Amino acid sequence: MDATQTRERILGAADALFGELGFDVTTTRDIAERSGVNKALIHYHFGTKDDLLEALLEGYYAKLGEALTAALGRRKGLAAQVEEVLDAYADFLAEHRSFTRIVQREVASGRHVERVVQRTLPMFQLGMTWLDEALTGAPRDFDAVQVLTTVYGMVVTWFTYGEVLRQLSGKDPFAPAALAARKRHVKKVVSLLLAEVEGRR
Amino acid sequence: MDATQTRERILGAADALFGELGFDVTTTRDIAERSGVNKALIHYHFGTKDDLLEALLEGYYAKLGEALTAALGRRKGLAAQVEEVLDAYADFLAEHRSFTRIVQREVASGRHVERVVQRTLPMFQLGMTWLDEALTGAPRDFDAVQVLTTVYGMVVTWFTYGEVLRQLSGKDPFAPAALAARKRHVKKVVSLLLAEVEGRR
DNA sequence: CTCGTCGTTAACCATTTGGTTAAACCAAAC
DNA sequence: GTTTGGTTTAACCAAATGGTTAACGACGAG
């Protein structure tokens, strides 16, 4: 087993455990056992447990950024781009279930708020730049911050409250059909929003 | 100092600390120090640290339930009731900032998911019962689960991502004017949704 | 073959944690 | 004054944690 494999195994185990148990309760011994390596290797390869979280987030946000950038380049026009970005974002969360859990857990409280905020901010800033152009002259209360937070919140909350929704409906909220339905709903709400902006301009 | 005061002080300190640091990192020594009581009193009055969290959540959800029930009784008609409930929920989150932080941190990962899910579920079920009646015959993708999650997500995300929004806009997202603007936006989005439901029925 | 580098291991360590326990304290009732 | 019940205190404890360290093994280059 070479160093790259060892690193990947540790990252994979940490990802799973942070997503299940949260960072604070997960111990380096848990991670070592899950990844099948000696605990001291975590420190050899990553330094501290905090640094391991940093490495994990770094990887996630790099991939998310690529996915969103690719989505933006796929089609022209605001409405079409919104759909592509929504698909990309929702698909990313669906494929990386730990990511939502880790981020939602750490974005508003705990020791890693700044770590997460500083990585989320550029995404929001990009969204703002893009939406500001599109929403010029939008009616009151439909400025870019409001719209961005609304769209972001509709998507991320589905994943965050998945367990509530599962028990509420008796169905798997992460099944492909359920996710497709959620995407359709969000897109429709967004199109209502955009129609409102266009109509009142 | 009587027992009731002691309990309140412990609960207050726990509330603040769990909201700032998260449950797992907060120690009983932290709580004792913040509340100005001896650490053993936490166990005397509440049992385990987990039981303390339970007591805190119990108190929160009782109050939230009352606030929402009162809001529902204030006016008649779906649109008016939605506004009242939105106001009540947003005001509750604004006045209890720790609540959002604790709940958002524990609802999707960690050792207390079930504890939070079991308390959030009745709220969602109530919302479903109410919206199901109102949304009978709603168009595809506008069923109660979808609408409820959307409205809930728009509100809770503003509070969860407050720090991102603060750095994004350079303004305090929790200032009264900012919260009022958020409420207006959410209400407008909801009214667009309801108009869509009515118009397509 | 020797040396240097990298990755790995097993053992170690100081510190901290949630919870326990028995004694002390306090106020009210008798 | 004594007793009782409730509250509080100071000390204690076993277990666990993140991180450290020195030794070992493997491999490639000279």
XYZ file of C-alpha atoms (C1' of nucleotides) in Angstrom:
462
model
C 0.000 0.000 0.000
C 1.526 3.304 -1.002
C 1.156 6.677 0.648
C -1.554 7.896 -1.700
C -3.712 4.893 -0.924
C -3.152 5.352 2.777
C -4.158 8.972 2.549
C -7.279 8.142 0.564
C -8.300 5.462 3.039
C -7.925 7.831 5.963
C -9.854 10.575 4.165
C -12.605 8.143 3.240
C -12.966 6.894 6.807
C -12.909 10.403 8.226
C -15.520 11.515 5.714
C -17.872 8.720 6.658
C -17.377 9.129 10.403
C -17.566 12.920 10.472
C -20.756 12.643 8.483
C -22.259 10.077 10.876
C -20.989 11.114 14.284
C -19.821 14.665 13.794
C -16.208 15.768 14.008
C -16.026 16.195 17.768
C -17.208 12.769 18.814
C -15.240 10.947 16.132
C -11.879 9.861 17.576
C -8.666 9.298 15.732
C -8.888 5.690 16.919
C -12.304 5.395 15.184
C -10.791 6.716 11.978
C -7.776 4.431 12.194
C -9.990 1.409 12.734
C -12.402 2.302 9.941
C -9.560 2.912 7.500
C -7.517 -0.090 8.590
C -4.327 1.850 9.266
C -2.364 2.623 12.383
C -3.557 5.665 14.284
C -0.157 7.382 14.177
C -0.448 7.477 10.388
C -3.220 10.009 10.645
C -0.776 12.393 12.245
C 2.038 11.383 9.936
C -0.027 12.093 6.816
C -2.259 14.901 7.957
C -0.887 16.433 11.145
C -3.677 17.119 13.619
C -7.265 15.924 13.540
C -8.282 19.507 12.667
C -5.912 19.406 9.689
C -7.631 16.247 8.541
C -10.961 18.061 8.489
C -9.304 20.884 6.591
C -8.004 18.461 3.966
C -11.432 16.897 3.622
C -13.187 20.228 3.156
C -10.528 21.378 0.730
C -11.251 18.364 -1.440
C -14.989 18.833 -1.247
C -15.070 22.494 -2.122
C -12.634 22.014 -4.974
C -14.915 19.384 -6.478
C -18.058 21.400 -5.844
C -16.508 24.456 -7.442
C -15.638 22.451 -10.548
C -19.129 21.012 -10.754
C -20.741 24.434 -10.506
C -18.358 26.006 -12.985
C -19.021 23.224 -15.463
C -22.759 23.646 -14.962
C -22.585 27.363 -15.633
C -20.809 26.760 -18.892
C -23.322 24.290 -20.188
C -26.071 26.627 -21.416
C -26.739 30.313 -21.910
C -29.442 32.485 -20.408
C -30.362 32.976 -16.794
C -33.223 30.531 -16.540
C -31.291 27.757 -18.247
C -28.194 28.404 -16.187
C -30.190 28.357 -12.990
C -31.487 24.925 -13.906
C -28.032 23.604 -14.691
C -26.585 24.998 -11.459
C -29.463 23.600 -9.448
C -28.990 20.190 -10.996
C -25.260 20.297 -10.354
C -25.638 21.375 -6.760
C -28.395 18.929 -5.913
C -26.555 16.087 -7.616
C -23.408 16.945 -5.693
C -25.253 16.821 -2.378
C -26.934 13.581 -3.371
C -23.606 11.961 -4.215
C -21.802 13.302 -1.167
C -24.195 12.857 1.674
C -21.518 13.393 4.296
C -20.738 16.800 2.867
C -24.110 18.295 3.728
C -24.030 16.749 7.159
C -20.572 18.051 7.952
C -21.234 21.529 6.588
C -24.668 21.977 8.121
C -23.293 20.804 11.456
C -20.337 23.181 11.471
C -21.571 26.307 9.654
C -23.369 27.955 12.554
C -21.797 26.678 15.766
C -18.774 24.869 17.098
C -15.054 25.197 16.564
C -15.057 25.169 12.779
C -17.509 27.885 11.804
C -14.847 30.064 10.258
C -13.390 27.130 8.363
C -16.715 26.409 6.711
C -17.853 30.000 6.307
C -14.640 30.965 4.518
C -15.223 28.182 2.013
C -18.920 28.814 1.540
C -18.511 32.547 1.125
C -16.821 32.424 -2.307
C -19.720 30.301 -3.574
C -22.213 32.826 -2.342
C -20.141 35.669 -3.747
C -20.078 33.995 -7.137
C -23.809 33.515 -6.958
C -24.229 37.161 -6.002
C -22.103 38.420 -8.886
C -24.068 36.339 -11.293
C -27.501 37.129 -9.859
C -26.781 40.827 -9.419
C -26.432 41.158 -13.176
C -29.551 39.151 -13.781
C -31.665 40.844 -11.163
C -30.867 44.433 -11.960
C -33.936 46.472 -11.287
C -35.655 43.628 -9.517
C -38.529 44.603 -7.260
C -38.011 45.260 -3.622
C -37.235 42.185 -1.542
C -36.022 40.257 -4.579
C -32.417 41.315 -4.474
C -29.637 38.812 -5.010
C -28.985 38.005 -1.332
C -32.613 37.123 -0.763
C -32.973 35.046 -3.921
C -29.679 33.254 -3.431
C -30.470 32.331 0.155
C -33.926 31.156 -0.848
C -32.720 28.883 -3.621
C -29.785 27.565 -1.623
C -32.026 26.934 1.377
C -34.618 25.026 -0.606
C -32.024 22.568 -1.799
C -29.895 22.123 1.279
C -32.855 21.760 3.641
C -34.166 18.748 1.756
C -30.901 16.957 2.505
C -30.545 18.270 6.040
C -34.021 17.238 7.090
C -33.986 13.972 5.180
C -34.647 11.896 8.271
C -37.647 14.029 9.262
C -38.992 13.747 5.720
C -38.452 10.003 5.698
C -40.513 9.533 8.786
C -43.075 12.065 7.648
C -43.790 10.486 4.324
C -42.717 6.915 4.931
C -40.585 7.122 1.777
C -36.905 7.531 1.049
C -36.321 11.228 0.361
C -33.010 10.380 -1.324
C -34.394 7.917 -3.849
C -33.815 9.059 -7.424
C -37.510 9.696 -8.013
C -37.838 11.733 -4.829
C -34.783 13.807 -5.681
C -36.091 14.369 -9.182
C -39.370 15.591 -7.719
C -37.559 17.928 -5.369
C -35.551 19.342 -8.213
C -38.693 19.899 -10.266
C -40.347 21.708 -7.375
C -37.369 23.956 -6.720
C -37.065 24.766 -10.413
C -40.711 25.691 -10.579
C -40.456 27.946 -7.565
C -37.422 29.581 -9.080
C -39.215 30.126 -12.349
C -42.084 31.775 -10.476
C -39.539 34.019 -8.817
C -37.873 34.919 -12.073
C -41.213 35.579 -13.720
C -42.018 37.933 -10.885
C -38.727 39.739 -11.338
C -39.225 40.022 -15.077
C -42.820 41.061 -14.797
C -42.216 43.795 -12.300
C -39.103 45.284 -13.797
C -30.600 30.531 45.876
C -33.347 27.971 45.553
C -33.470 24.907 43.381
C -35.536 26.533 40.654
C -33.014 29.312 40.254
C -30.184 26.824 40.167
C -31.926 24.824 37.452
C -32.607 27.941 35.410
C -29.019 29.053 35.664
C -27.734 25.694 34.536
C -30.194 25.585 31.630
C -29.273 29.118 30.600
C -25.564 28.356 30.628
C -26.058 25.094 28.758
C -28.203 26.836 26.175
C -25.591 29.490 25.520
C -22.684 27.039 25.408
C -24.379 24.378 23.301
C -25.334 27.154 20.880
C -21.759 28.447 20.693
C -19.588 25.366 20.958
C -21.952 22.542 20.183
C -23.008 19.916 22.696
C -20.027 17.585 22.311
C -17.262 20.081 22.953
C -19.084 21.809 25.808
C -17.983 20.246 29.113
C -19.927 20.036 32.303
C -17.146 22.116 33.840
C -17.828 24.845 31.241
C -21.493 24.799 32.127
C -20.801 24.872 35.865
C -18.478 27.814 35.466
C -20.807 29.776 33.213
C -23.744 29.221 35.535
C -21.771 29.838 38.724
C -22.763 26.563 40.385
C -20.844 23.475 41.406
C -20.435 20.881 38.637
C -22.019 18.096 40.680
C -25.240 20.109 40.707
C -25.696 19.499 37.034
C -25.962 15.807 37.780
C -28.013 16.339 40.888
C -30.600 18.431 39.035
C -30.536 16.906 35.567
C -28.812 13.536 35.699
C -26.457 13.132 32.761
C -25.232 15.722 30.307
C -27.508 14.116 27.683
C -30.467 14.553 30.006
C -29.615 18.228 30.244
C -29.854 18.557 26.474
C -33.158 16.713 26.621
C -34.513 19.168 29.186
C -33.365 22.105 27.082
C -35.009 20.799 23.921
C -38.168 19.929 25.813
C -38.432 23.534 26.936
C -37.766 24.905 23.472
C -40.246 22.772 21.611
C -42.934 23.410 24.187
C -42.514 27.147 23.700
C -42.310 26.880 19.946
C -45.440 24.768 19.843
C -47.302 27.367 21.862
C -46.108 30.187 19.645
C -47.200 28.382 16.483
C -50.544 27.393 17.924
C -51.209 30.951 19.006
C -50.239 32.196 15.551
C -52.635 29.784 13.839
C -55.486 31.033 15.956
C -54.915 34.670 15.186
C -56.543 34.980 11.755
C -58.581 32.909 9.352
C -57.779 31.894 5.817
C -54.740 30.148 4.452
C -52.789 33.136 3.241
C -53.309 35.055 6.449
C -52.477 32.044 8.581
C -49.315 31.395 6.633
C -48.207 34.926 7.352
C -48.946 34.591 11.044
C -47.130 31.278 11.289
C -44.156 32.625 9.363
C -43.954 35.605 11.655
C -44.205 33.424 14.737
C -41.555 30.980 13.546
C -39.127 33.643 12.360
C -39.596 35.649 15.545
C -38.982 32.548 17.616
C -35.720 31.824 15.813
C -34.688 35.463 16.136
C -35.295 35.451 19.881
C -33.703 32.069 20.456
C -30.568 32.075 18.390
C -29.121 29.089 20.203
C -32.121 27.007 19.240
C -31.424 27.111 15.521
C -27.772 26.429 16.086
C -28.413 23.430 18.302
C -31.110 21.976 16.081
C -29.323 22.506 12.789
C -26.196 20.987 14.280
C -27.914 17.869 15.577
C -30.712 17.160 13.088
C -28.664 15.357 10.443
C -25.607 13.894 12.185
C -24.201 13.041 15.574
C -25.572 11.275 18.613
C -28.777 13.260 18.956
C -30.425 12.996 15.555
C -33.322 10.939 16.858
C -33.842 13.298 19.773
C -34.240 16.267 17.437
C -36.061 14.438 14.649
C -38.701 13.128 17.067
C -39.416 16.677 18.200
C -39.369 18.234 14.750
C -41.594 15.578 13.223
C -44.802 16.620 15.042
C -44.296 20.171 13.762
C -43.966 18.923 10.223
C -46.927 16.603 10.656
C -49.056 19.510 11.852
C -47.932 21.559 8.910
C -48.754 18.667 6.597
C -52.245 18.210 8.008
C -52.930 21.865 7.608
C -51.385 22.246 4.162
C -52.920 19.051 2.834
C -56.360 20.538 3.249
C -55.303 23.789 1.728
C -53.417 22.249 -1.195
C -56.013 19.727 -2.281
C -55.824 19.411 -6.018
C -52.580 21.356 -6.181
C -50.553 20.882 -9.333
C -47.824 18.299 -9.550
C -44.745 19.023 -7.468
C -46.667 21.379 -5.190
C -47.798 18.852 -2.648
C -47.613 19.568 1.059
C -44.221 17.948 1.694
C -42.609 20.028 -0.990
C -44.227 23.299 0.025
C -43.601 22.745 3.704
C -39.923 21.950 3.210
C -39.523 24.965 0.955
C -41.066 27.414 3.373
C -39.318 25.932 6.385
C -35.990 25.924 4.529
C -36.249 29.529 3.453
C -36.628 30.655 7.045
C -34.196 28.383 8.816
C -31.412 28.862 6.282
C -31.323 32.593 6.846
C -30.481 31.939 10.481
C -28.155 29.017 9.811
C -26.068 30.883 7.289
C -26.159 34.170 9.152
C -22.388 34.376 9.379
C -21.967 33.799 5.627
C -24.580 36.458 4.925
C -22.923 38.876 7.311
C -19.623 38.613 5.517
C -21.304 38.619 2.129
C -23.251 41.787 2.626
C -21.227 43.515 5.334
C -24.436 43.941 7.308
C -25.992 42.287 10.320
C -28.469 39.719 8.982
C -30.177 39.596 12.386
C -30.867 43.306 12.690
C -34.584 44.054 12.903
C -34.673 45.658 9.479
C -32.853 42.724 7.874
C -35.184 40.225 9.490
C -38.180 42.240 8.400
C -36.870 42.204 4.838
C -36.349 38.462 5.003
C -39.859 37.933 6.228
C -41.245 40.081 3.431
C -39.294 38.124 0.834
C -40.436 34.760 2.188
C -44.019 35.926 2.353
C -43.884 37.093 -1.236
C -42.420 33.817 -2.424
C -45.117 31.969 -0.535
C -47.817 34.111 -2.046
C -46.432 33.356 -5.519
C -46.590 29.684 -4.625
C -50.134 29.922 -3.396
C -51.208 31.893 -6.431
C -49.756 29.146 -8.577
C -51.653 26.521 -6.648
C -54.904 28.472 -6.891
C -54.440 29.315 -10.526
C -53.678 25.786 -11.608
C -56.291 24.023 -9.604
C 26.668 -3.253 -0.173
C 25.583 1.124 2.156
C 22.989 5.054 2.910
C 19.128 8.004 2.894
C 14.318 8.643 2.645
C 9.733 7.517 3.324
C 6.062 5.048 5.410
C 4.644 2.333 9.310
C 4.300 0.449 14.031
C 3.756 -0.186 19.038
C 4.182 1.941 23.049
C 3.831 5.903 25.651
C 2.026 10.254 27.923
C -0.181 14.289 30.087
C -4.469 15.961 30.208
C -9.247 15.913 30.409
C -13.945 14.153 30.874
C -18.600 12.672 32.823
C -20.042 10.900 36.583
C -19.852 9.429 41.751
C -19.735 9.871 46.737
C -19.863 11.151 51.355
C -19.918 14.973 54.116
C -21.471 19.532 55.049
C -24.899 23.030 55.050
C -29.468 25.143 55.496
C -34.189 25.824 56.592
C -38.450 24.269 58.308
C -41.123 21.513 61.397
C -41.741 19.462 65.753
C -32.743 21.703 70.776
C -33.327 17.901 67.520
C -34.748 15.816 63.320
C -35.629 15.636 58.537
C -35.285 16.524 53.782
C -33.361 19.030 50.198
C -29.402 21.276 48.268
C -24.611 21.968 47.776
C -19.641 21.036 48.058
C -14.961 19.134 47.491
C -12.628 15.342 46.401
C -12.225 11.373 43.812
C -11.997 7.992 39.831
C -11.710 5.103 35.681
C -11.598 5.742 31.126
C -10.514 8.011 27.106
C -8.252 11.412 24.014
C -4.946 13.700 20.593
C -0.578 13.713 19.877
C 4.516 12.011 20.342
C 8.551 9.092 19.751
C 11.945 5.875 18.576
C 12.560 1.824 16.174
C 11.786 -0.903 12.136
C 11.160 -2.202 7.248
C 11.178 -1.352 2.356
C 12.997 0.655 -1.590
C 15.879 3.164 -4.742
C 20.187 5.465 -5.817
C 25.040 5.569 -5.816
